[in-house]
Coordinates of C-alpha atoms and ligand atoms in Angstrom, one line a residue:
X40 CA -12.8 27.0 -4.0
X41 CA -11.0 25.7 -0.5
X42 CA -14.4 24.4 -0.3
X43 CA -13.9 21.0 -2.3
X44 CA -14.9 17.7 -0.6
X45 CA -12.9 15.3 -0.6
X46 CA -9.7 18.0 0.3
X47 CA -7.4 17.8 -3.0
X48 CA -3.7 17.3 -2.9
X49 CA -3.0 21.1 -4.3
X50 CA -5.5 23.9 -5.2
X51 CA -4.6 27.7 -6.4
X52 CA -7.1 30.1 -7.3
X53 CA -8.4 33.5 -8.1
X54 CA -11.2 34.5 -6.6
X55 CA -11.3 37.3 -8.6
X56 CA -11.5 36.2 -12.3
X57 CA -14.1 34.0 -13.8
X58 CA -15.3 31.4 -16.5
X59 CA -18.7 31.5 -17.3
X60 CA -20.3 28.2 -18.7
X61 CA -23.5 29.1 -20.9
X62 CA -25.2 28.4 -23.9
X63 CA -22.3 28.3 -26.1
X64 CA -19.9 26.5 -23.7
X65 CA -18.9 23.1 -25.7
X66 CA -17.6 20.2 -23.7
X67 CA -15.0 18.8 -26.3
X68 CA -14.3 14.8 -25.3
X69 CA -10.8 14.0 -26.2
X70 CA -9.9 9.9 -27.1
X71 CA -11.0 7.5 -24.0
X72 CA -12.6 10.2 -22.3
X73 CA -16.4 8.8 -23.3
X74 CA -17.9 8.1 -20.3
X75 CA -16.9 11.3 -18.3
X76 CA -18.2 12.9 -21.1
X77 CA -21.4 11.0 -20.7
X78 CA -21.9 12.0 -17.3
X79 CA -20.7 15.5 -17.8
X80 CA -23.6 16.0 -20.3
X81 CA -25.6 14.2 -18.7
X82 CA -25.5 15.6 -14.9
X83 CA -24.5 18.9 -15.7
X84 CA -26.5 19.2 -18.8
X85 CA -29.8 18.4 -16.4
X86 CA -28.7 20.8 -13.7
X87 CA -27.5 23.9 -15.8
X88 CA -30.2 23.3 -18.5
X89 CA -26.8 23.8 -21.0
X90 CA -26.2 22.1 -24.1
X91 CA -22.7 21.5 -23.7
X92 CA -22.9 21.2 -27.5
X93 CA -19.4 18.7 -28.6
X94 CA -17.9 21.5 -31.3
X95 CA -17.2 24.9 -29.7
X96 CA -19.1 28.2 -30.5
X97 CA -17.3 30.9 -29.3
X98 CA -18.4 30.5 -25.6
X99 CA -15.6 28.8 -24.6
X100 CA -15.0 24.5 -23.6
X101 CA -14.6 22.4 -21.1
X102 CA -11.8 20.1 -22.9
X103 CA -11.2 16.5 -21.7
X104 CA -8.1 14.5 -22.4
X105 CA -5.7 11.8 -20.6
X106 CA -2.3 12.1 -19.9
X107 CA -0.8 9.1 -18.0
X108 CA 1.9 11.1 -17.1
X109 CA -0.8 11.9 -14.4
X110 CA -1.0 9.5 -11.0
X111 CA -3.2 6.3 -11.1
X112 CA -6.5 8.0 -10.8
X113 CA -5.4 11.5 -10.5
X114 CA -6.4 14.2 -12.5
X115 CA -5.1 18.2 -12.7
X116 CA -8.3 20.7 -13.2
X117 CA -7.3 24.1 -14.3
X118 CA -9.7 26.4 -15.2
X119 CA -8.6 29.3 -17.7
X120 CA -10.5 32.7 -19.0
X121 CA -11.0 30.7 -22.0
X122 CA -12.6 27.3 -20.6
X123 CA -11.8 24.4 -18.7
X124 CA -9.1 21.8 -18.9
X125 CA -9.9 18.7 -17.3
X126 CA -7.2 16.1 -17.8
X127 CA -7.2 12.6 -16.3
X128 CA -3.8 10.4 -15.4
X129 CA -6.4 7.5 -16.5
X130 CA -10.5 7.2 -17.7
X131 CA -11.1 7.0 -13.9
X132 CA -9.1 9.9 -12.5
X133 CA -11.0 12.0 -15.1
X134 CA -14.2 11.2 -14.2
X135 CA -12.9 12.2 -10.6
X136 CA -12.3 15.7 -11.8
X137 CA -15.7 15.8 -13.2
X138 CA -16.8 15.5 -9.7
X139 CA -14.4 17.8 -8.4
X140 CA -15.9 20.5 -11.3
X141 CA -19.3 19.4 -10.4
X142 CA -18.4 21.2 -6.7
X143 CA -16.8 24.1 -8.2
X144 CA -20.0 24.6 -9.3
X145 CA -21.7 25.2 -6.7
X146 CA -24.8 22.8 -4.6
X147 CA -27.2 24.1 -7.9
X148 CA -25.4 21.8 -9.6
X149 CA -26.1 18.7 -7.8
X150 CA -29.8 19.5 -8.9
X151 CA -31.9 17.4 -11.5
X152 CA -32.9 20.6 -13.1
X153 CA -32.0 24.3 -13.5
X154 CA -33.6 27.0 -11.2
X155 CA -34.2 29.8 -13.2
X156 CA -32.1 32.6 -13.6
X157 CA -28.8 31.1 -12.0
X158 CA -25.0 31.7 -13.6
X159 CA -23.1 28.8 -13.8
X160 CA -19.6 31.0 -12.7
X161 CA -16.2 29.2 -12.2
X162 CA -13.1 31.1 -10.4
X163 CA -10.1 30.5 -12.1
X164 CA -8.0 27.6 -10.4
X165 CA -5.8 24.9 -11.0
X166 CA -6.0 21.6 -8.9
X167 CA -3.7 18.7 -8.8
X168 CA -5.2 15.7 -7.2
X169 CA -4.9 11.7 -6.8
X170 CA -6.4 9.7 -4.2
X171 CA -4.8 7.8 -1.4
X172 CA -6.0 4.3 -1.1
X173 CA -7.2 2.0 -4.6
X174 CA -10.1 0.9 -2.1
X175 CA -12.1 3.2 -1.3
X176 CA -15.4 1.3 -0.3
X177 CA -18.9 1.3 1.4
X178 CA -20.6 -2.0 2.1
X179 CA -24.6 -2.2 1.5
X180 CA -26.2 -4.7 4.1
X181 CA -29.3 -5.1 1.8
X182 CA -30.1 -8.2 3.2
X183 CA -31.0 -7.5 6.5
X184 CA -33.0 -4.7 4.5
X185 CA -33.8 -4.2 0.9
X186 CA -32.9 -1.6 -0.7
X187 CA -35.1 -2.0 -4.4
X188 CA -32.8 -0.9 -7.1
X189 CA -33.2 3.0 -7.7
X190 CA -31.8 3.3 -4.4
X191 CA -29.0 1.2 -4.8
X192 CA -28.2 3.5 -8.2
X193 CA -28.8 6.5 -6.4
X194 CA -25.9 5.4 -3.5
X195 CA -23.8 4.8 -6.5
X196 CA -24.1 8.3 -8.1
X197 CA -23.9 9.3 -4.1
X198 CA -20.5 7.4 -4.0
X199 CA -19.1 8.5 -7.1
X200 CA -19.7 12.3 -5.6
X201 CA -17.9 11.7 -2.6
X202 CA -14.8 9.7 -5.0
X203 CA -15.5 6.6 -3.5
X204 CA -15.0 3.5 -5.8
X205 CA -15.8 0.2 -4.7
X206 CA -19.6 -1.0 -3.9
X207 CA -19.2 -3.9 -1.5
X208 CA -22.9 -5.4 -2.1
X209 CA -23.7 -7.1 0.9
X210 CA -26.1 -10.1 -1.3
X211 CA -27.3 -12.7 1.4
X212 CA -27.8 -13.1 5.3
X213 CA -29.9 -15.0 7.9
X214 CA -32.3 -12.7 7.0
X215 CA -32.4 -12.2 3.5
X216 CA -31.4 -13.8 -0.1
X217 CA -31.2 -11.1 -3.0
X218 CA -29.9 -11.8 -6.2
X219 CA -31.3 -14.4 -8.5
X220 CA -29.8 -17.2 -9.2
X221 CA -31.4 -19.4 -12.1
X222 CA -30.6 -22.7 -11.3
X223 CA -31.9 -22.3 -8.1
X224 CA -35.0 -20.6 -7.5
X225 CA -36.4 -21.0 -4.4
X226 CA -33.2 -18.7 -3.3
X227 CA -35.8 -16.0 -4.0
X228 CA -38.7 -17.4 -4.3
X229 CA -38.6 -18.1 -0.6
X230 CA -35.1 -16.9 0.6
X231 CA -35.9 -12.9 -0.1
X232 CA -38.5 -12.5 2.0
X233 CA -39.9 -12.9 5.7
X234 CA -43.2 -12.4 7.4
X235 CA -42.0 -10.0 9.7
X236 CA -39.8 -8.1 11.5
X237 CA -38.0 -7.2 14.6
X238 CA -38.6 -3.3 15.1
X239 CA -35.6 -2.5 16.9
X240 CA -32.5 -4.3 18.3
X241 CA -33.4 -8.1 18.8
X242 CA -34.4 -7.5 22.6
X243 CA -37.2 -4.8 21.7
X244 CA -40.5 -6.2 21.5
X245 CA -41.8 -4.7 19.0
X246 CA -42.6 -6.4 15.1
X247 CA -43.4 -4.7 12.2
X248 CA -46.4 -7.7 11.4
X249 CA -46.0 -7.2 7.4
X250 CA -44.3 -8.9 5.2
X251 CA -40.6 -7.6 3.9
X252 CA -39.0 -8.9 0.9
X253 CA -37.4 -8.2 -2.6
X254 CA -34.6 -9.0 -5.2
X255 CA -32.0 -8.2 -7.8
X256 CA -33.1 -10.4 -10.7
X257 CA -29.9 -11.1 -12.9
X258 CA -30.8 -7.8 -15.5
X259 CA -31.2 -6.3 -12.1
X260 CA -27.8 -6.5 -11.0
X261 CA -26.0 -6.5 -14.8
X262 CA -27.5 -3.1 -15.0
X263 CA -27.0 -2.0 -11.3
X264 CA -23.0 -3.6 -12.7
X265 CA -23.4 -1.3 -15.6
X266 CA -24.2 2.2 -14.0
X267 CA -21.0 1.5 -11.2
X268 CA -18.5 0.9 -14.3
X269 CA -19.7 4.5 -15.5
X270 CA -19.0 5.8 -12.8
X271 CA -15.9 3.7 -12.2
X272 CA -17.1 1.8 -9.0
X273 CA -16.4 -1.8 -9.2
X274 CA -19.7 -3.4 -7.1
X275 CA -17.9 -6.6 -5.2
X276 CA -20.2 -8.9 -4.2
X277 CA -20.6 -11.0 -1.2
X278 CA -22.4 -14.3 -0.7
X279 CA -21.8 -15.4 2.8
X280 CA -21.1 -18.6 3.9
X281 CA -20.9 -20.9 6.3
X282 CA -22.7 -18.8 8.5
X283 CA -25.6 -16.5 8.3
X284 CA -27.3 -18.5 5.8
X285 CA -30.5 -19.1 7.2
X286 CA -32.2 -17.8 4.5
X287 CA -31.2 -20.1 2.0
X288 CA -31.6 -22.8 4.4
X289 CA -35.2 -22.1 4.6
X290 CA -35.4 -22.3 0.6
X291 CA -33.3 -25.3 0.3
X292 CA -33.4 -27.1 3.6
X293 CA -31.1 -29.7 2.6
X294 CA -28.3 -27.0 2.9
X295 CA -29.0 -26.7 6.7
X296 CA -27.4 -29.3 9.4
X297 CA -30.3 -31.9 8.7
X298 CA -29.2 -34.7 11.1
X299 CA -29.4 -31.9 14.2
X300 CA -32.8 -30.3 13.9
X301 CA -35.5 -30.3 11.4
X302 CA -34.4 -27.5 8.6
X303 CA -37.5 -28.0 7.2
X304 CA -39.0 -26.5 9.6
X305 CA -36.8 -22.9 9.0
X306 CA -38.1 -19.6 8.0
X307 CA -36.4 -16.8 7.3
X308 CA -35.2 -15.1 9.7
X309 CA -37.4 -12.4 11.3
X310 CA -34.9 -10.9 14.0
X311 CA -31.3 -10.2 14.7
X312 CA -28.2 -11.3 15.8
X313 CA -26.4 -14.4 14.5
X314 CA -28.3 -17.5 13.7
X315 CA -27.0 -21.2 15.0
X316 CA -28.2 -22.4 11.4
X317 CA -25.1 -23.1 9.5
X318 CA -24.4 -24.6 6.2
X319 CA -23.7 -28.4 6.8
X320 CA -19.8 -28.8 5.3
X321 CA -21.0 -31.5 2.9
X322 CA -20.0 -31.8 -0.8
X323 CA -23.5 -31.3 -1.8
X324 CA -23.6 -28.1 -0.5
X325 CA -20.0 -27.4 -1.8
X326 CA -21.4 -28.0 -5.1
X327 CA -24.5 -26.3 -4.6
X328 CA -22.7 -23.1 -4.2
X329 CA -20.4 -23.8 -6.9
X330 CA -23.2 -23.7 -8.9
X331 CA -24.3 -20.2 -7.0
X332 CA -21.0 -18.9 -7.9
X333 CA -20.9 -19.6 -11.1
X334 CA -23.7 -17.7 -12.4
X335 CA -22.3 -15.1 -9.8
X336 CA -18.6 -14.6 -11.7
X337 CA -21.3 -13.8 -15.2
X338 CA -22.6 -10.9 -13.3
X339 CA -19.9 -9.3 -11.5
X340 CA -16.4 -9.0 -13.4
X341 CA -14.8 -7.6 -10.2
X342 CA -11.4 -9.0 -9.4
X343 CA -12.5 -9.8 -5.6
X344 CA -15.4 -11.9 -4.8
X345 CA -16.4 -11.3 -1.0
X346 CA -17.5 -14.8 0.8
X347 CA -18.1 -13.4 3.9
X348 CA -16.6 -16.3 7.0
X349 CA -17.8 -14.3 9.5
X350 CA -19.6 -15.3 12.5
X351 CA -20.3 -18.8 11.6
X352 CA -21.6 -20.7 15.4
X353 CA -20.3 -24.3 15.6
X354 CA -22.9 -25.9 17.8
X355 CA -24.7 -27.7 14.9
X356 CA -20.9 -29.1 13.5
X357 CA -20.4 -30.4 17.2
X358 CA -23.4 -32.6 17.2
X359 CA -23.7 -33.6 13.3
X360 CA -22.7 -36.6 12.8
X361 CA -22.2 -36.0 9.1
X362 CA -19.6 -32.9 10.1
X363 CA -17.4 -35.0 12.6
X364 CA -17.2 -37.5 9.9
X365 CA -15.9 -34.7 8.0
X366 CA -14.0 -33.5 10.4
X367 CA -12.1 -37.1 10.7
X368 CA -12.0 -38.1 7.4
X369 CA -10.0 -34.9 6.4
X370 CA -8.0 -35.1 10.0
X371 CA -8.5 -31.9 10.7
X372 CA -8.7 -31.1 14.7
X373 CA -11.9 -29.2 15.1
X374 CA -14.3 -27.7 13.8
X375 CA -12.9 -24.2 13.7
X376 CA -10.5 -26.0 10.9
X377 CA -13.3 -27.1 9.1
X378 CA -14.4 -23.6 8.4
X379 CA -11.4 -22.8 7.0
X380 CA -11.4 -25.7 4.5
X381 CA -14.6 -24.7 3.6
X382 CA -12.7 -20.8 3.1
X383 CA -10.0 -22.9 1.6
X384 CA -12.0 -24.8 -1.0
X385 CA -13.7 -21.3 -2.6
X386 CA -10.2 -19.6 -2.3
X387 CA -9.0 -22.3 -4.7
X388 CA -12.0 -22.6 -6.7
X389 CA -12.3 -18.9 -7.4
X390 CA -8.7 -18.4 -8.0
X391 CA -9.0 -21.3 -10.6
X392 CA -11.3 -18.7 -12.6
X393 CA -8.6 -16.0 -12.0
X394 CA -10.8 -14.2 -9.0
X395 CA -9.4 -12.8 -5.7
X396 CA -11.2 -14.0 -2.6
X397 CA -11.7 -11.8 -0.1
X398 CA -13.5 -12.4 3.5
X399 CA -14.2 -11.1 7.0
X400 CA -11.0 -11.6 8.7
X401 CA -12.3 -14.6 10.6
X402 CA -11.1 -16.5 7.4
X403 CA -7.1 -16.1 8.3
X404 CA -7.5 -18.6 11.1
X405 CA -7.1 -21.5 8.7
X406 CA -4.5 -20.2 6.1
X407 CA -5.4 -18.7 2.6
X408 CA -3.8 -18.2 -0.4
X409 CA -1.5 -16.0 -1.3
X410 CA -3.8 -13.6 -3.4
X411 CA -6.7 -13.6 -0.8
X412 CA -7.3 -10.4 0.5
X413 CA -8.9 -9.6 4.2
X414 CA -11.6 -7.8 5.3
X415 CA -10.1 -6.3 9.4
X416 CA -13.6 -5.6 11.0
X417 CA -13.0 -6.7 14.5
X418 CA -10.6 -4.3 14.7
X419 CA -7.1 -3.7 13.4
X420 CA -5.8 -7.0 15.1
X421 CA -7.0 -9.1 11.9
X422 CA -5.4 -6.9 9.3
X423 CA -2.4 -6.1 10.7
X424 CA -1.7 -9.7 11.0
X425 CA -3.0 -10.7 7.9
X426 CA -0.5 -7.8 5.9
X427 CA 2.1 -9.5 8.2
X428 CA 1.4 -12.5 6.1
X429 CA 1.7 -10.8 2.8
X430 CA -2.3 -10.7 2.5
X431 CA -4.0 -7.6 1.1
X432 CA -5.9 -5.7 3.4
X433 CA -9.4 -3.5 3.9
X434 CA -9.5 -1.8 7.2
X435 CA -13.2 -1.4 8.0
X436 CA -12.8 -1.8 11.9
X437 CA -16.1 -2.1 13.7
X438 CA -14.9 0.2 16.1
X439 CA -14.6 3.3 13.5
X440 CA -15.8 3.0 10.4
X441 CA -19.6 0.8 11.1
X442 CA -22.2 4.0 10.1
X443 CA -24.6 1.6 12.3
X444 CA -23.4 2.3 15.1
X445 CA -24.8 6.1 16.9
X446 CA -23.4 9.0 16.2
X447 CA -24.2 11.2 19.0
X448 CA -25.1 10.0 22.5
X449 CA -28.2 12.1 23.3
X450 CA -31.5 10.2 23.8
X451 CA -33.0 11.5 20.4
X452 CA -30.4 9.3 18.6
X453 CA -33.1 6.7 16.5
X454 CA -32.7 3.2 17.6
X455 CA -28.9 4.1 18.9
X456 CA -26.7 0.8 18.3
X457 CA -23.0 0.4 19.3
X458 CA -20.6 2.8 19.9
X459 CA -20.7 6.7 19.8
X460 CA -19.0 7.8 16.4
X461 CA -19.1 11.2 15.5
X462 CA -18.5 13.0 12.7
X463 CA -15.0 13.8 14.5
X464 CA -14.2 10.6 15.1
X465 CA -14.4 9.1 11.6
X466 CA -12.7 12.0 10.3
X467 CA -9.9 11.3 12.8
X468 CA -10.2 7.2 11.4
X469 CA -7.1 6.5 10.2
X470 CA -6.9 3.3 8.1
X471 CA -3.1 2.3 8.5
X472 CA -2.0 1.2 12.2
X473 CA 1.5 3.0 13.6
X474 CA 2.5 -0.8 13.9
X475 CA 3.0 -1.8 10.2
X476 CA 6.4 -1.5 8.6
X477 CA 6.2 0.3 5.4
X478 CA 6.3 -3.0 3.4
X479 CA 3.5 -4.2 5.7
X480 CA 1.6 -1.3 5.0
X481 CA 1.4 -1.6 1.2
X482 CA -0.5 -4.2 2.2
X483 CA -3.4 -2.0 3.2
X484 CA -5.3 -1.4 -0.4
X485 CA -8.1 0.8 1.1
X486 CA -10.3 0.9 3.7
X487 CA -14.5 0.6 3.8
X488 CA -17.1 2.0 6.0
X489 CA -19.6 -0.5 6.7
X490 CA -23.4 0.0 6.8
X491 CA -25.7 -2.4 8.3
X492 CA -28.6 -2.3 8.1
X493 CA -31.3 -4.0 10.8
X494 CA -32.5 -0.6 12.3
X495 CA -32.5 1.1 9.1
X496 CA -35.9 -0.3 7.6
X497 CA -35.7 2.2 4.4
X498 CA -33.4 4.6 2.4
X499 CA -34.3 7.4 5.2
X500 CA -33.0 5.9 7.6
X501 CA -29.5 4.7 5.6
X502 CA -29.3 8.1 4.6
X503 CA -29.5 9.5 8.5
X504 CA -26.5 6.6 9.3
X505 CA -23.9 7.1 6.6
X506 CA -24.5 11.0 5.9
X507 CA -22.7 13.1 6.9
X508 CA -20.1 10.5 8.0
X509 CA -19.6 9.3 4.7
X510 CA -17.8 12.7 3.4
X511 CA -15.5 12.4 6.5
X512 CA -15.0 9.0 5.6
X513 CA -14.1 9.9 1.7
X514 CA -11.7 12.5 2.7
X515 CA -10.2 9.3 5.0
X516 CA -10.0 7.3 2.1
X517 CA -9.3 9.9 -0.5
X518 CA -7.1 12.7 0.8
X519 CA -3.7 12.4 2.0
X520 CA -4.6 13.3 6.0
X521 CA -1.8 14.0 8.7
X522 CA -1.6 11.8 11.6
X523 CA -5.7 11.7 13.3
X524 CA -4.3 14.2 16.0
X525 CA -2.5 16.8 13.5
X526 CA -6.2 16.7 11.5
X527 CA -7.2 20.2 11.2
X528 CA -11.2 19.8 11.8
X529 CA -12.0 23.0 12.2
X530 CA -10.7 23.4 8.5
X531 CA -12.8 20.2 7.6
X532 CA -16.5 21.4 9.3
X533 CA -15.7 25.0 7.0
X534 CA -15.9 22.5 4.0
X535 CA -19.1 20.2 5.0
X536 CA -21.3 23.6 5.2
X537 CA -21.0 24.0 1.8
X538 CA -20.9 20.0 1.5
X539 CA -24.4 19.9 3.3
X540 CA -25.9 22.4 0.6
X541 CA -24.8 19.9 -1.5
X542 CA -26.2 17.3 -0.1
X543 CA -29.2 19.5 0.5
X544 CA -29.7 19.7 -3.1
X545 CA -29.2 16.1 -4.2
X546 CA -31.8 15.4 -1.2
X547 CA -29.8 13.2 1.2
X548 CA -31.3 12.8 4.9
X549 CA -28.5 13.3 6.7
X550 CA -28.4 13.6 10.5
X551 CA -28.4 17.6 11.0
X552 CA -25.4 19.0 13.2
X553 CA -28.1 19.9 16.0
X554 CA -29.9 16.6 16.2
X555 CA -32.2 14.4 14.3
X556 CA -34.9 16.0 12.9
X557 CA -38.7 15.2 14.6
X558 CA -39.5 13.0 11.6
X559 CA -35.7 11.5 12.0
X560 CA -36.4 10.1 15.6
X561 CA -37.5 6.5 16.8
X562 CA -38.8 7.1 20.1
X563 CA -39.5 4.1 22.4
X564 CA -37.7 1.7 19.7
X565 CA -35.2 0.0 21.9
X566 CA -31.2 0.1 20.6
X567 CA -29.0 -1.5 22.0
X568 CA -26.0 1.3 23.1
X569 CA -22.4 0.5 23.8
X570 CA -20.0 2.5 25.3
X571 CA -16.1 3.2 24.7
X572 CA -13.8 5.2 22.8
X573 CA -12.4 4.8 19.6
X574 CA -8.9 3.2 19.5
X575 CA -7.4 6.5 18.6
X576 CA -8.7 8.6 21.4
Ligands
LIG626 C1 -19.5 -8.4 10.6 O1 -19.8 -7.3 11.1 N1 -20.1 -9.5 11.1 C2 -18.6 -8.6 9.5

């Protein structure tokens, strides 16, 4: 029972007196509550082999309802001798419930199908709960690899069990393009795939000589759209620009800098790091992704749209003639302004069509508007001063929360990149800094842990990065946590061993407490380590 992941605000219990779920048991949908219902009889249906017939008979219910007396997503869970009342303070905080019931459970139920002979046996209990933060996110890098669709789903129904609720779908890089867009083809025709690539951090020498590829078309993404609303995760998506565009470059080389090298002559990019080929600031290429945008907004009805601004080199801008030009006719001083009126000129346009732009926090160094929201990844530094400035916040510093980065220091680790970040230490993450006033830090909306993905060449190798971290993370996000030092973590390692028969059962590869797994490793595939503490320690 103390055993639910992410921790709940309040849980009583028996552990004496039971509800039994079997044949009989109806699941009895009150108004609004369809889709939890859905899923219920849908999930649970698959794993207990139960009806979970809608009209009772006589072998008790599990009753849904609303009740917005309830908190913003919060939901109260009581099971009774006579069933289970699951009541939601909105559609969403229901369906949070259902997860929490799904634990209650037991890791059985996280199967696709029954095993035989099993009793599907709940203690009686009541549980008051509501989340934290609004935003509580993971970002998908499935650029730098693909990830084909089923896997994207299955991180969905993954996120949904860990009560996380915003997909932030990392679309296009240097090294990939993957979402169709109609009017212009060659995005994907050329832009989603590469010839090869780097095994291992950019200095290893090792290729993997195939080639690596694939895309979201447009029915793609509306249904990969459709399965997050179910489970009430809104999927933000992120088209990056100025930078790390090399990809569409190659497609359309007349986005590229074409008065400084050939762009004709670009290919996808088959290694790391960050690539000198820029977007040109030109109003053809302003318009050009317009146009990408557009059929963008059709597919995702999120509030935010994500337009990266990270990492964007200037090199080209200094010695393009066409981008001083710019630079002068707009009198702007440099060229680091000249980002930011690219940043500027998508923050208008999207808030014309009643969006929210949000960006890596490199975008506050030319001023936003006032409903762009930041993404703080190089640390705290950017989102503390942007909810200074009234701008909505993510915290997603590189420095705690990128699953990326190694998790144990021991030679074993596969391809280690970045920092040492234990489970411990993103369970002692905490996503508000001590420095913001309380009006500051209603400013913070959520917090995201970020997964990219160049050493992680299939959904293996996600799953070793983000799992188990990602249930230390949800609790973060989730779970209203003490001060990282007052976290009690004994308390929260007696809650991930049943969480990691859970996990077990829906067949996630995490990274074992003792060590990768033989089949886990990477020997002799170069990483590239980093050492320091978290801020916190
Ligand atoms: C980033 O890690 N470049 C946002």
């Amino acid at each position: 029972m103390s055993d639910v992941l992410p921790q709940p605000q309040q849980v009583s219990s028996q552990e004496d007196a039971f509800f039994d779920l079997g044949p009989d048991t109806a699941l009895v949908a009150g108004e609004g509550t369809g889709r939890t219902e859905r899923w219920l009889r849908a999930t649970l249906g698959a794993a207990t082999g139960l009806p979970l017939a809608p009209s009772a008979g006589g072998g008790g219910a599990i009753r849904l309802a609303l009740d917005a007396g309830l908190p913003d997503e919060g939901y109260r869970l009581v099971v009774a001798p006579e069933g289970v009342h699951l009541t939601g303070g909105d559609a969403a905080g229901l369906f949070w419930g259902a997860q929490t019931l799904r634990q209650l459970l037991g890791p059985n139920a996280f199967r696709r199908a029954p095993l035989p002979d099993r009793r599907w046996r709940l203690p009686l209990a009541r549980i008051e709960d509501a989340p934290r933060f609004r935003w509580r996110g993971l970002m998908l890098d499935v650029a730098r690899h693909f990830m084909p669709k089923d896997g994207v789903l299955r991180y969905l129904d993954l996120m949904a069990a860990h009560k996380l609720n915003v997909l932030h779908f990392h679309l296009t890089d240097d090294q990939g393009w993957r979402v169709e867009i109609k009017r212009h083809p060659k995005l994907t025709e050329t832009g989603s795939w590469r010839a090869r690539t780097k095994y291992g951090h950019r200095a290893s020498p090792l290729w993997e000589d195939k080639p690596h590829g694939g895309y979201y078309t447009q029915d793609d993404i509306r249904e990969i759209v459709a399965y997050a609303a179910e489970r009430h995760i809104t999927v933000v998506p992120e088209i990056d620009v100025p930078g790390h565009s090399q990809a569409a470059i190659a497609a359309y080389p007349e986005l590229g800098n074409t008065d400084v090298i050939d762009t004709t002559a670009l290919a996808v990019w088959d290694t790391w790091g960050v690539s000198p080929n820029v977007l040109a600031p030109t109003d053809a290429v302003l318009r050009f992704y317009e146009g990408v945008f557009e059929e963008l907004l059709e597919l995702f009805p999120s509030e935010f749209v994500h337009i990266g601004g990270d990492e964007c080199p200037k090199e080209q801008w200094r010695s393009s003639a066409t981008a001083q030009a710019r630079i002068e006719e707009l009198a702007l001083a440099n060229e680091d302004e000249l980002q930011a009126w690219i940043i500027q000129h998508f923050d208008t346009w999207l808030t014309e069509r009643g969006r929210r732009l949000i960006g890596w926090d490199e975008i506050l160094e030319g001023g936003l508007a006032k409903g762009a929201a930041v993404a703080s990844w190089r640390g705290y530094a950017g989102g503390v001063a942007a909810a200074r400035a009234g701008h909505d916040v993510v915290m997603c510093p590189e420095q705690q929360v990128y699953l990326d980065h190694r998790q144990a220091p021991g030679e074993d680790e596969p391809v280690p990149i970045g920092f040492v970040r234990t489970l411990e230490d993103v369970y002692r993450f905490e996503p508000v800094p001590a420095e913001l006033t309380p009006d500051e830090s209603g400013h913070v909306i959520g917090t995201q842990a970020n997964v990219w993905t160049e050493v992680m060449e299939n959904q293996g190798r996600v799953d070793y990065q983000v799992f188990p971290r990602l249930a230390a993370f949800a609790e973060v996000a989730w779970s209203a946590l003490p001060a990282p030092a007052e976290r009690d973590y004994a308390a929260f390692e007696r809650r991930m061993a049943a969480h990691y028969r859970r996990l077990d059962a829906l067949g996630v590869d995490y990274r074992p407490p003792a060590g990768p797994l033989p089949w886990q490793r990477r020997p002799g595939v170069l990483g590239r380590p980093i050492d320091g503490p978290p801020p916190n320690k």
